[in-house]
């Protein structure tokens, strides 16, 4: 008997580049987030950071690393 279809999640790495003052340059922070697709990952991080910050998908994590970090679906975490 087939069960409920399971959503597949991928652990994405999302870079957030925010402008600081002119003398300091810019700072970059990377979030790990488990989402079904890259667009959802960007939106999850965008909700937590400054709207003017530049976001980009910079990679993904293996399931082994995501499990070691105890990363949960829909929970962006700075790494």
JSON list of C-alpha atoms in Angstrom, two decimals:
[
{"chain": "A", "resi": 1, "resn": "UNK", "atom": "CA", "xyz": [0.00, 0.00, 0.00]},
{"chain": "A", "resi": 2, "resn": "UNK", "atom": "CA", "xyz": [1.65, 3.25, -1.08]},
{"chain": "A", "resi": 3, "resn": "UNK", "atom": "CA", "xyz": [2.10, 5.89, 1.53]},
{"chain": "A", "resi": 4, "resn": "UNK", "atom": "CA", "xyz": [2.17, 9.61, 1.33]},
{"chain": "A", "resi": 5, "resn": "UNK", "atom": "CA", "xyz": [4.72, 10.92, -1.19]},
{"chain": "A", "resi": 6, "resn": "UNK", "atom": "CA", "xyz": [7.84, 12.14, 0.55]},
{"chain": "A", "resi": 7, "resn": "UNK", "atom": "CA", "xyz": [9.34, 15.52, -0.30]},
{"chain": "A", "resi": 8, "resn": "UNK", "atom": "CA", "xyz": [13.01, 15.40, -1.24]},
{"chain": "A", "resi": 9, "resn": "UNK", "atom": "CA", "xyz": [15.18, 18.01, 0.41]},
{"chain": "A", "resi": 10, "resn": "UNK", "atom": "CA", "xyz": [18.64, 19.23, -0.55]},
{"chain": "A", "resi": 11, "resn": "UNK", "atom": "CA", "xyz": [20.97, 21.09, 1.79]},
{"chain": "A", "resi": 12, "resn": "UNK", "atom": "CA", "xyz": [21.91, 24.31, -0.02]},
{"chain": "A", "resi": 13, "resn": "UNK", "atom": "CA", "xyz": [24.61, 26.80, 0.92]},
{"chain": "A", "resi": 14, "resn": "UNK", "atom": "CA", "xyz": [23.42, 30.39, 0.47]},
{"chain": "A", "resi": 15, "resn": "UNK", "atom": "CA", "xyz": [25.90, 33.27, 0.54]},
{"chain": "A", "resi": 16, "resn": "UNK", "atom": "CA", "xyz": [24.74, 36.64, 1.91]},
{"chain": "A", "resi": 17, "resn": "UNK", "atom": "CA", "xyz": [26.90, 39.63, 0.94]},
{"chain": "A", "resi": 18, "resn": "UNK", "atom": "CA", "xyz": [25.94, 42.77, 2.85]},
{"chain": "A", "resi": 19, "resn": "UNK", "atom": "CA", "xyz": [27.44, 46.21, 2.40]},
{"chain": "A", "resi": 20, "resn": "UNK", "atom": "CA", "xyz": [28.99, 47.70, 5.51]},
{"chain": "A", "resi": 21, "resn": "UNK", "atom": "CA", "xyz": [30.46, 51.13, 5.92]},
{"chain": "A", "resi": 22, "resn": "UNK", "atom": "CA", "xyz": [32.74, 52.40, 3.16]},
{"chain": "A", "resi": 23, "resn": "UNK", "atom": "CA", "xyz": [35.91, 51.90, 5.18]},
{"chain": "A", "resi": 24, "resn": "UNK", "atom": "CA", "xyz": [35.23, 48.26, 6.09]},
{"chain": "A", "resi": 25, "resn": "UNK", "atom": "CA", "xyz": [34.13, 46.97, 2.67]},
{"chain": "A", "resi": 26, "resn": "UNK", "atom": "CA", "xyz": [31.62, 44.15, 2.66]},
{"chain": "A", "resi": 27, "resn": "UNK", "atom": "CA", "xyz": [30.97, 41.12, 4.82]},
{"chain": "A", "resi": 28, "resn": "UNK", "atom": "CA", "xyz": [29.86, 37.69, 3.70]},
{"chain": "A", "resi": 29, "resn": "UNK", "atom": "CA", "xyz": [27.92, 35.13, 5.69]},
{"chain": "A", "resi": 30, "resn": "UNK", "atom": "CA", "xyz": [26.92, 31.65, 4.53]},
{"chain": "A", "resi": 31, "resn": "UNK", "atom": "CA", "xyz": [23.72, 29.88, 5.57]},
{"chain": "A", "resi": 32, "resn": "UNK", "atom": "CA", "xyz": [22.91, 26.19, 5.23]},
{"chain": "A", "resi": 33, "resn": "UNK", "atom": "CA", "xyz": [19.24, 25.46, 4.57]},
{"chain": "A", "resi": 34, "resn": "UNK", "atom": "CA", "xyz": [17.36, 22.28, 3.62]},
{"chain": "A", "resi": 35, "resn": "UNK", "atom": "CA", "xyz": [14.73, 22.96, 0.96]},
{"chain": "A", "resi": 36, "resn": "UNK", "atom": "CA", "xyz": [13.33, 21.13, -2.08]},
{"chain": "A", "resi": 37, "resn": "UNK", "atom": "CA", "xyz": [14.77, 23.64, -4.56]},
{"chain": "A", "resi": 38, "resn": "UNK", "atom": "CA", "xyz": [17.21, 26.55, -4.82]},
{"chain": "A", "resi": 39, "resn": "UNK", "atom": "CA", "xyz": [14.49, 29.21, -5.14]},
{"chain": "A", "resi": 40, "resn": "UNK", "atom": "CA", "xyz": [12.91, 28.09, -1.86]},
{"chain": "A", "resi": 41, "resn": "UNK", "atom": "CA", "xyz": [16.34, 28.16, -0.19]},
{"chain": "A", "resi": 42, "resn": "UNK", "atom": "CA", "xyz": [16.95, 31.73, -1.32]},
{"chain": "A", "resi": 43, "resn": "UNK", "atom": "CA", "xyz": [13.53, 32.86, -0.08]},
{"chain": "A", "resi": 44, "resn": "UNK", "atom": "CA", "xyz": [14.04, 31.21, 3.32]},
{"chain": "A", "resi": 45, "resn": "UNK", "atom": "CA", "xyz": [17.31, 33.08, 3.83]},
{"chain": "A", "resi": 46, "resn": "UNK", "atom": "CA", "xyz": [15.97, 36.35, 2.36]},
{"chain": "A", "resi": 47, "resn": "UNK", "atom": "CA", "xyz": [13.32, 36.38, 5.12]},
{"chain": "A", "resi": 48, "resn": "UNK", "atom": "CA", "xyz": [16.08, 36.44, 7.77]},
{"chain": "A", "resi": 49, "resn": "UNK", "atom": "CA", "xyz": [18.51, 39.01, 6.34]},
{"chain": "A", "resi": 50, "resn": "UNK", "atom": "CA", "xyz": [18.57, 42.61, 5.10]},
{"chain": "A", "resi": 51, "resn": "UNK", "atom": "CA", "xyz": [16.42, 43.01, 1.94]},
{"chain": "A", "resi": 52, "resn": "UNK", "atom": "CA", "xyz": [19.27, 44.84, 0.16]},
{"chain": "A", "resi": 53, "resn": "UNK", "atom": "CA", "xyz": [21.77, 42.03, 0.73]},
{"chain": "A", "resi": 54, "resn": "UNK", "atom": "CA", "xyz": [22.92, 40.08, -2.31]},
{"chain": "A", "resi": 55, "resn": "UNK", "atom": "CA", "xyz": [22.08, 36.37, -2.09]},
{"chain": "A", "resi": 56, "resn": "UNK", "atom": "CA", "xyz": [23.55, 33.52, -4.12]},
{"chain": "A", "resi": 57, "resn": "UNK", "atom": "CA", "xyz": [23.53, 29.73, -4.03]},
{"chain": "A", "resi": 58, "resn": "UNK", "atom": "CA", "xyz": [27.18, 28.76, -3.62]},
{"chain": "A", "resi": 59, "resn": "UNK", "atom": "CA", "xyz": [26.91, 25.01, -3.23]},
{"chain": "A", "resi": 60, "resn": "UNK", "atom": "CA", "xyz": [25.26, 22.15, -1.44]},
{"chain": "A", "resi": 61, "resn": "UNK", "atom": "CA", "xyz": [26.03, 19.77, 1.38]},
{"chain": "A", "resi": 62, "resn": "UNK", "atom": "CA", "xyz": [26.06, 16.00, 1.30]},
{"chain": "A", "resi": 63, "resn": "UNK", "atom": "CA", "xyz": [23.45, 14.17, 3.35]},
{"chain": "A", "resi": 64, "resn": "UNK", "atom": "CA", "xyz": [26.24, 12.97, 5.65]},
{"chain": "A", "resi": 65, "resn": "UNK", "atom": "CA", "xyz": [27.38, 16.53, 6.44]},
{"chain": "A", "resi": 66, "resn": "UNK", "atom": "CA", "xyz": [23.80, 17.80, 6.80]},
{"chain": "A", "resi": 67, "resn": "UNK", "atom": "CA", "xyz": [23.12, 15.01, 9.27]},
{"chain": "A", "resi": 68, "resn": "UNK", "atom": "CA", "xyz": [26.33, 15.76, 11.22]},
{"chain": "A", "resi": 69, "resn": "UNK", "atom": "CA", "xyz": [25.24, 19.42, 11.49]},
{"chain": "A", "resi": 70, "resn": "UNK", "atom": "CA", "xyz": [21.79, 18.24, 12.64]},
{"chain": "A", "resi": 71, "resn": "UNK", "atom": "CA", "xyz": [20.26, 20.43, 9.94]},
{"chain": "A", "resi": 72, "resn": "UNK", "atom": "CA", "xyz": [16.48, 20.32, 9.88]},
{"chain": "A", "resi": 73, "resn": "UNK", "atom": "CA", "xyz": [14.20, 21.09, 6.92]},
{"chain": "A", "resi": 74, "resn": "UNK", "atom": "CA", "xyz": [13.07, 24.72, 6.62]},
{"chain": "A", "resi": 75, "resn": "UNK", "atom": "CA", "xyz": [15.58, 25.94, 9.25]},
{"chain": "A", "resi": 76, "resn": "UNK", "atom": "CA", "xyz": [18.31, 28.25, 7.86]},
{"chain": "A", "resi": 77, "resn": "UNK", "atom": "CA", "xyz": [21.47, 28.10, 9.96]},
{"chain": "A", "resi": 78, "resn": "UNK", "atom": "CA", "xyz": [24.65, 30.16, 9.64]},
{"chain": "A", "resi": 79, "resn": "UNK", "atom": "CA", "xyz": [27.75, 28.04, 9.06]}
]
